[in-house]
Amino acid sequence: MKWAGIGAALGALVGIAIFPVWQAWVNQFQTLITGIAAVLAATITIRTMERTDRESERRHRELVSIQTRPDRLKVSRALFPQIQDLRDIHFELSDLYDGKIEPPPGDDTREWSWVTEVSRRYLPRFDEIDRVLSRHQFQQGIVLFDGPTTRYLDELMEQNQVVRYTLHRHLEIVDAFDPTSNDHYHYHDGFADVFETAFVAIMLTVQLLKRLIASLEFTDRSYAVQGN
């Protein structure tokens, strides 16, 4: 198009010089011809700029994709299969957050039975939370998580540690039952505090696990968008 336009312009100049009629026609419509030429020039310029902008945007996206590729790979390793493992654990704890296993209302014997049942049925799940969050690939990706995600993670690990310690301790007392020992006596005497600590920590752990999963899913979508 460039060389065709130059050829057309040169041809027009030669025609003006050779043919007086053509010269008179050009003189009569000079303003119109100038306007059309200006519009064509502006159109060509705009299209050229648009092509340049599209190419610049494409190169920018490629550069961003290349620069963020190591981070996206690190996040991918941190989330998979860990995020699915956390979903599975949360599903297995559904009886706790669905209210199917409700805490007894201020009855020492029933509270003891409740903590014992929860310990035997769900302690392995709380231990599994700790193992998933302690995996090397997950720990390496933490530096790329946003503020809310890291906050949920810190709070979850803190509460889950309380749950695990409390339930493991309870099972130790139950499995080594000896009502004559001072250790058992003191534990049973202060069991109201043990129950309250266990119940609050369990409920917080379950809630924080749900929030962390949602936040990790958001992180996954965010880094996927960066890769497009």
mmCIF file of C-alpha atoms in Angstrom:
data_model
loop_
_atom_site.group_PDB
_atom_site.id
_atom_site.type_symbol
_atom_site.label_atom_id
_atom_site.label_comp_id
_atom_site.label_asym_id
_atom_site.label_seq_id
_atom_site.Cartn_x
_atom_site.Cartn_y
_atom_site.Cartn_z
ATOM 1 C CA MET A 1 0.000 0.000 0.000
ATOM 2 C CA LYS A 2 2.865 2.348 0.728
ATOM 3 C CA TRP A 3 4.481 1.977 -2.716
ATOM 4 C CA ALA A 4 1.089 1.974 -4.440
ATOM 5 C CA GLY A 5 0.277 5.304 -2.800
ATOM 6 C CA ILE A 6 3.629 6.776 -3.846
ATOM 7 C CA GLY A 7 3.086 5.573 -7.420
ATOM 8 C CA ALA A 8 -0.409 7.060 -7.516
ATOM 9 C CA ALA A 9 0.881 10.408 -6.258
ATOM 10 C CA LEU A 10 3.679 10.494 -8.819
ATOM 11 C CA GLY A 11 1.238 9.549 -11.588
ATOM 12 C CA ALA A 12 -1.082 12.365 -10.561
ATOM 13 C CA LEU A 13 1.777 14.885 -10.640
ATOM 14 C CA VAL A 14 2.825 13.777 -14.106
ATOM 15 C CA GLY A 15 -0.787 13.924 -15.318
ATOM 16 C CA ILE A 16 -1.170 17.491 -14.028
ATOM 17 C CA ALA A 17 1.962 18.562 -15.883
ATOM 18 C CA ILE A 18 0.949 16.894 -19.195
ATOM 19 C CA PHE A 19 -2.825 17.411 -19.377
ATOM 20 C CA PRO A 20 -4.142 20.967 -18.867
ATOM 21 C CA VAL A 21 -7.703 19.663 -18.377
ATOM 22 C CA TRP A 22 -6.558 17.514 -15.503
ATOM 23 C CA GLN A 23 -4.682 20.533 -14.090
ATOM 24 C CA ALA A 24 -7.863 22.637 -14.244
ATOM 25 C CA TRP A 25 -9.898 19.888 -12.569
ATOM 26 C CA VAL A 26 -7.356 19.635 -9.774
ATOM 27 C CA ASN A 27 -7.387 23.409 -9.276
ATOM 28 C CA GLN A 28 -11.196 23.394 -9.069
ATOM 29 C CA PHE A 29 -11.388 20.577 -6.490
ATOM 30 C CA GLN A 30 -8.110 21.241 -4.705
ATOM 31 C CA THR A 31 -9.737 21.729 -1.272
ATOM 32 C CA LEU A 32 -11.771 18.528 -1.598
ATOM 33 C CA ILE A 33 -8.775 16.545 -2.757
ATOM 34 C CA THR A 34 -6.684 17.899 0.109
ATOM 35 C CA GLY A 35 -9.377 16.961 2.622
ATOM 36 C CA ILE A 36 -9.714 13.432 1.234
ATOM 37 C CA ALA A 37 -5.942 13.014 1.292
ATOM 38 C CA ALA A 38 -5.822 14.203 4.906
ATOM 39 C CA VAL A 39 -8.560 11.758 5.908
ATOM 40 C CA LEU A 40 -6.785 8.892 4.170
ATOM 41 C CA ALA A 41 -3.493 9.827 5.802
ATOM 42 C CA ALA A 42 -5.140 10.015 9.224
ATOM 43 C CA THR A 43 -6.850 6.646 8.673
ATOM 44 C CA ILE A 44 -3.573 5.028 7.680
ATOM 45 C CA THR A 45 -1.836 6.590 10.700
ATOM 46 C CA ILE A 46 -4.546 5.414 13.113
ATOM 47 C CA ARG A 47 -4.490 1.870 11.745
ATOM 48 C CA THR A 48 -0.710 1.804 11.994
ATOM 49 C CA MET A 49 -0.867 3.000 15.603
ATOM 50 C CA GLU A 50 -3.523 0.397 16.418
ATOM 51 C CA ARG A 51 -1.365 -2.380 14.985
ATOM 52 C CA THR A 52 1.609 -1.046 16.947
ATOM 53 C CA ASP A 53 -0.444 -0.880 20.162
ATOM 54 C CA ARG A 54 -1.751 -4.417 19.687
ATOM 55 C CA GLU A 55 1.743 -5.707 19.106
ATOM 56 C CA SER A 56 3.032 -3.838 22.157
ATOM 57 C CA GLU A 57 0.208 -5.273 24.285
ATOM 58 C CA ARG A 58 0.936 -8.775 23.015
ATOM 59 C CA ARG A 59 4.624 -8.418 23.829
ATOM 60 C CA HIS A 60 3.755 -6.989 27.259
ATOM 61 C CA ARG A 61 1.516 -9.967 28.045
ATOM 62 C CA GLU A 62 4.223 -12.346 26.905
ATOM 63 C CA LEU A 63 6.786 -10.559 29.066
ATOM 64 C CA VAL A 64 4.477 -10.597 32.117
ATOM 65 C CA SER A 65 3.756 -14.282 31.529
ATOM 66 C CA ILE A 66 7.473 -15.079 31.327
ATOM 67 C CA GLN A 67 8.282 -13.014 34.424
ATOM 68 C CA THR A 68 5.475 -14.535 36.523
ATOM 69 C CA ARG A 69 5.966 -18.097 35.310
ATOM 70 C CA PRO A 70 8.258 -19.101 38.223
ATOM 71 C CA ASP A 71 5.750 -17.679 40.735
ATOM 72 C CA ARG A 72 2.830 -19.399 39.010
ATOM 73 C CA LEU A 73 4.670 -22.708 39.053
ATOM 74 C CA LYS A 74 5.496 -22.279 42.734
ATOM 75 C CA VAL A 75 1.870 -21.451 43.570
ATOM 76 C CA SER A 76 0.672 -24.397 41.498
ATOM 77 C CA ARG A 77 2.942 -26.768 43.413
ATOM 78 C CA ALA A 78 1.801 -25.234 46.711
ATOM 79 C CA LEU A 79 -1.895 -25.640 45.955
ATOM 80 C CA PHE A 80 -2.000 -29.019 44.234
ATOM 81 C CA PRO A 81 -2.826 -31.511 45.613
ATOM 82 C CA GLN A 82 -2.886 -29.699 48.965
ATOM 83 C CA ILE A 83 -6.029 -27.684 48.277
ATOM 84 C CA GLN A 84 -7.982 -30.830 47.377
ATOM 85 C CA ASP A 85 -6.677 -32.601 50.477
ATOM 86 C CA LEU A 86 -7.956 -29.717 52.617
ATOM 87 C CA ARG A 87 -11.347 -29.906 50.887
ATOM 88 C CA ASP A 88 -11.537 -33.609 51.676
ATOM 89 C CA ILE A 89 -10.657 -33.004 55.321
ATOM 90 C CA HIS A 90 -13.269 -30.251 55.601
ATOM 91 C CA PHE A 91 -15.882 -32.574 54.147
ATOM 92 C CA GLU A 92 -14.966 -35.309 56.633
ATOM 93 C CA LEU A 93 -15.447 -32.800 59.462
ATOM 94 C CA SER A 94 -18.964 -31.993 58.227
ATOM 95 C CA ASP A 95 -20.648 -33.567 61.258
ATOM 96 C CA LEU A 96 -18.994 -30.939 63.433
ATOM 97 C CA TYR A 97 -19.986 -27.845 61.463
ATOM 98 C CA ASP A 98 -23.407 -29.208 60.436
ATOM 99 C CA GLY A 99 -24.388 -29.631 64.077
ATOM 100 C CA LYS A 100 -24.825 -33.393 63.856
ATOM 101 C CA ILE A 101 -22.523 -33.791 66.850
ATOM 102 C CA GLU A 102 -23.714 -31.142 69.269
ATOM 103 C CA PRO A 103 -21.920 -30.401 72.545
ATOM 104 C CA PRO A 104 -23.768 -31.451 75.705
ATOM 105 C CA PRO A 105 -25.312 -28.608 77.759
ATOM 106 C CA GLY A 106 -23.293 -28.405 80.971
ATOM 107 C CA ASP A 107 -23.177 -32.082 81.925
ATOM 108 C CA ASP A 108 -19.734 -33.277 83.033
ATOM 109 C CA THR A 109 -20.314 -36.885 82.052
ATOM 110 C CA ARG A 110 -21.749 -36.009 78.657
ATOM 111 C CA GLU A 111 -19.039 -33.431 78.045
ATOM 112 C CA TRP A 112 -16.440 -36.099 78.790
ATOM 113 C CA SER A 113 -18.148 -38.481 76.358
ATOM 114 C CA TRP A 114 -18.374 -35.758 73.718
ATOM 115 C CA VAL A 115 -14.667 -34.925 73.847
ATOM 116 C CA THR A 116 -13.824 -38.636 73.839
ATOM 117 C CA GLU A 117 -15.982 -39.287 70.775
ATOM 118 C CA VAL A 118 -14.610 -36.300 68.891
ATOM 119 C CA SER A 119 -11.053 -37.318 69.796
ATOM 120 C CA ARG A 120 -11.432 -40.855 68.538
ATOM 121 C CA ARG A 121 -13.349 -39.969 65.362
ATOM 122 C CA TYR A 122 -11.757 -36.719 64.230
ATOM 123 C CA LEU A 123 -8.295 -36.392 65.756
ATOM 124 C CA PRO A 124 -6.719 -38.080 62.678
ATOM 125 C CA ARG A 125 -8.329 -35.375 60.511
ATOM 126 C CA PHE A 126 -6.859 -32.584 62.619
ATOM 127 C CA ASP A 127 -3.475 -34.320 62.476
ATOM 128 C CA GLU A 128 -3.861 -34.491 58.694
ATOM 129 C CA ILE A 129 -4.413 -30.715 58.519
ATOM 130 C CA ASP A 130 -1.052 -30.229 60.186
ATOM 131 C CA ARG A 131 0.664 -32.648 57.796
ATOM 132 C CA VAL A 132 -0.823 -31.008 54.685
ATOM 133 C CA LEU A 133 0.125 -27.494 55.781
ATOM 134 C CA SER A 134 3.634 -28.667 56.709
ATOM 135 C CA ARG A 135 4.443 -30.105 53.280
ATOM 136 C CA HIS A 136 7.540 -28.600 51.717
ATOM 137 C CA GLN A 137 5.882 -27.474 48.491
ATOM 138 C CA PHE A 138 3.083 -25.735 50.405
ATOM 139 C CA GLN A 139 5.525 -23.944 52.683
ATOM 140 C CA GLN A 140 7.494 -22.682 49.673
ATOM 141 C CA GLY A 141 4.401 -21.060 48.190
ATOM 142 C CA ILE A 142 3.375 -19.160 51.320
ATOM 143 C CA VAL A 143 5.530 -16.140 50.388
ATOM 144 C CA LEU A 144 3.277 -15.615 47.338
ATOM 145 C CA PHE A 145 -0.018 -15.668 49.263
ATOM 146 C CA ASP A 146 -1.843 -12.412 49.944
ATOM 147 C CA GLY A 147 -2.488 -10.920 53.391
ATOM 148 C CA PRO A 148 -5.883 -12.507 54.160
ATOM 149 C CA THR A 149 -4.671 -15.941 53.078
ATOM 150 C CA THR A 150 -1.595 -15.853 55.293
ATOM 151 C CA ARG A 151 -3.697 -14.572 58.204
ATOM 152 C CA TYR A 152 -6.194 -17.424 57.841
ATOM 153 C CA LEU A 153 -3.286 -19.843 57.587
ATOM 154 C CA ASP A 154 -1.572 -18.560 60.744
ATOM 155 C CA GLU A 155 -4.808 -18.591 62.746
ATOM 156 C CA LEU A 156 -5.747 -22.048 61.472
ATOM 157 C CA MET A 157 -2.375 -23.532 62.413
ATOM 158 C CA GLU A 158 -2.593 -21.912 65.856
ATOM 159 C CA GLN A 159 -6.095 -23.197 66.613
ATOM 160 C CA ASN A 160 -5.415 -26.620 65.127
ATOM 161 C CA GLN A 161 -2.393 -26.959 67.381
ATOM 162 C CA VAL A 162 -4.629 -26.307 70.396
ATOM 163 C CA VAL A 163 -7.113 -28.922 69.156
ATOM 164 C CA ARG A 164 -4.467 -31.559 68.561
ATOM 165 C CA TYR A 165 -2.762 -31.035 71.920
ATOM 166 C CA THR A 166 -6.070 -31.061 73.815
ATOM 167 C CA LEU A 167 -7.478 -34.149 72.091
ATOM 168 C CA HIS A 168 -4.204 -36.107 72.255
ATOM 169 C CA ARG A 169 -3.948 -35.297 75.957
ATOM 170 C CA HIS A 170 -7.543 -36.395 76.527
ATOM 171 C CA LEU A 171 -6.971 -39.731 74.809
ATOM 172 C CA GLU A 172 -3.866 -40.309 76.916
ATOM 173 C CA ILE A 173 -5.944 -39.883 80.061
ATOM 174 C CA VAL A 174 -8.782 -42.052 78.743
ATOM 175 C CA ASP A 175 -6.550 -44.854 77.503
ATOM 176 C CA ALA A 176 -4.520 -44.921 80.729
ATOM 177 C CA PHE A 177 -7.552 -44.605 82.997
ATOM 178 C CA ASP A 178 -6.553 -44.679 86.669
ATOM 179 C CA PRO A 179 -8.911 -42.831 89.017
ATOM 180 C CA THR A 180 -6.416 -43.162 91.867
ATOM 181 C CA SER A 181 -3.631 -41.248 90.101
ATOM 182 C CA ASN A 182 -3.113 -37.571 90.851
ATOM 183 C CA ASP A 183 -2.716 -36.849 87.141
ATOM 184 C CA HIS A 184 -6.157 -38.225 86.336
ATOM 185 C CA TYR A 185 -7.712 -36.551 89.373
ATOM 186 C CA HIS A 186 -6.404 -33.096 88.493
ATOM 187 C CA TYR A 187 -7.376 -33.554 84.842
ATOM 188 C CA HIS A 188 -10.924 -34.607 85.740
ATOM 189 C CA ASP A 189 -11.223 -31.841 88.335
ATOM 190 C CA GLY A 190 -10.401 -29.183 85.736
ATOM 191 C CA PHE A 191 -12.206 -30.824 82.850
ATOM 192 C CA ALA A 192 -14.723 -27.986 82.465
ATOM 193 C CA ASP A 193 -11.889 -25.774 81.193
ATOM 194 C CA VAL A 194 -10.599 -28.591 78.998
ATOM 195 C CA PHE A 195 -14.012 -29.004 77.403
ATOM 196 C CA GLU A 196 -14.430 -25.271 76.748
ATOM 197 C CA THR A 197 -10.927 -25.021 75.271
ATOM 198 C CA ALA A 198 -11.493 -28.039 73.043
ATOM 199 C CA PHE A 199 -14.932 -26.952 71.839
ATOM 200 C CA VAL A 200 -13.930 -23.366 70.980
ATOM 201 C CA ALA A 201 -10.706 -24.444 69.264
ATOM 202 C CA ILE A 202 -12.489 -27.139 67.230
ATOM 203 C CA MET A 203 -15.178 -24.754 65.981
ATOM 204 C CA LEU A 204 -12.609 -22.078 65.101
ATOM 205 C CA THR A 205 -10.431 -24.619 63.297
ATOM 206 C CA VAL A 206 -13.332 -25.831 61.173
ATOM 207 C CA GLN A 207 -14.378 -22.257 60.290
ATOM 208 C CA LEU A 208 -10.829 -21.152 59.510
ATOM 209 C CA LEU A 209 -10.262 -24.230 57.363
ATOM 210 C CA LYS A 210 -13.258 -23.251 55.214
ATOM 211 C CA ARG A 211 -11.995 -19.666 54.894
ATOM 212 C CA LEU A 212 -8.491 -20.796 54.029
ATOM 213 C CA ILE A 213 -9.765 -23.121 51.291
ATOM 214 C CA ALA A 214 -11.803 -20.283 49.737
ATOM 215 C CA SER A 215 -8.818 -17.945 49.917
ATOM 216 C CA LEU A 216 -6.510 -20.520 48.331
ATOM 217 C CA GLU A 217 -9.051 -21.019 45.529
ATOM 218 C CA PHE A 218 -9.009 -17.252 44.939
ATOM 219 C CA THR A 219 -5.200 -17.318 44.859
ATOM 220 C CA ASP A 220 -5.305 -20.088 42.278
ATOM 221 C CA ARG A 221 -7.672 -18.068 40.045
ATOM 222 C CA SER A 222 -5.570 -14.917 40.431
ATOM 223 C CA TYR A 223 -2.351 -16.562 39.269
ATOM 224 C CA ALA A 224 -4.197 -18.320 36.459
ATOM 225 C CA VAL A 225 -5.358 -14.917 35.176
ATOM 226 C CA GLN A 226 -1.786 -13.622 35.263
ATOM 227 C CA GLY A 227 -0.742 -16.474 33.008
ATOM 228 C CA ASN A 228 -3.235 -15.579 30.243
#
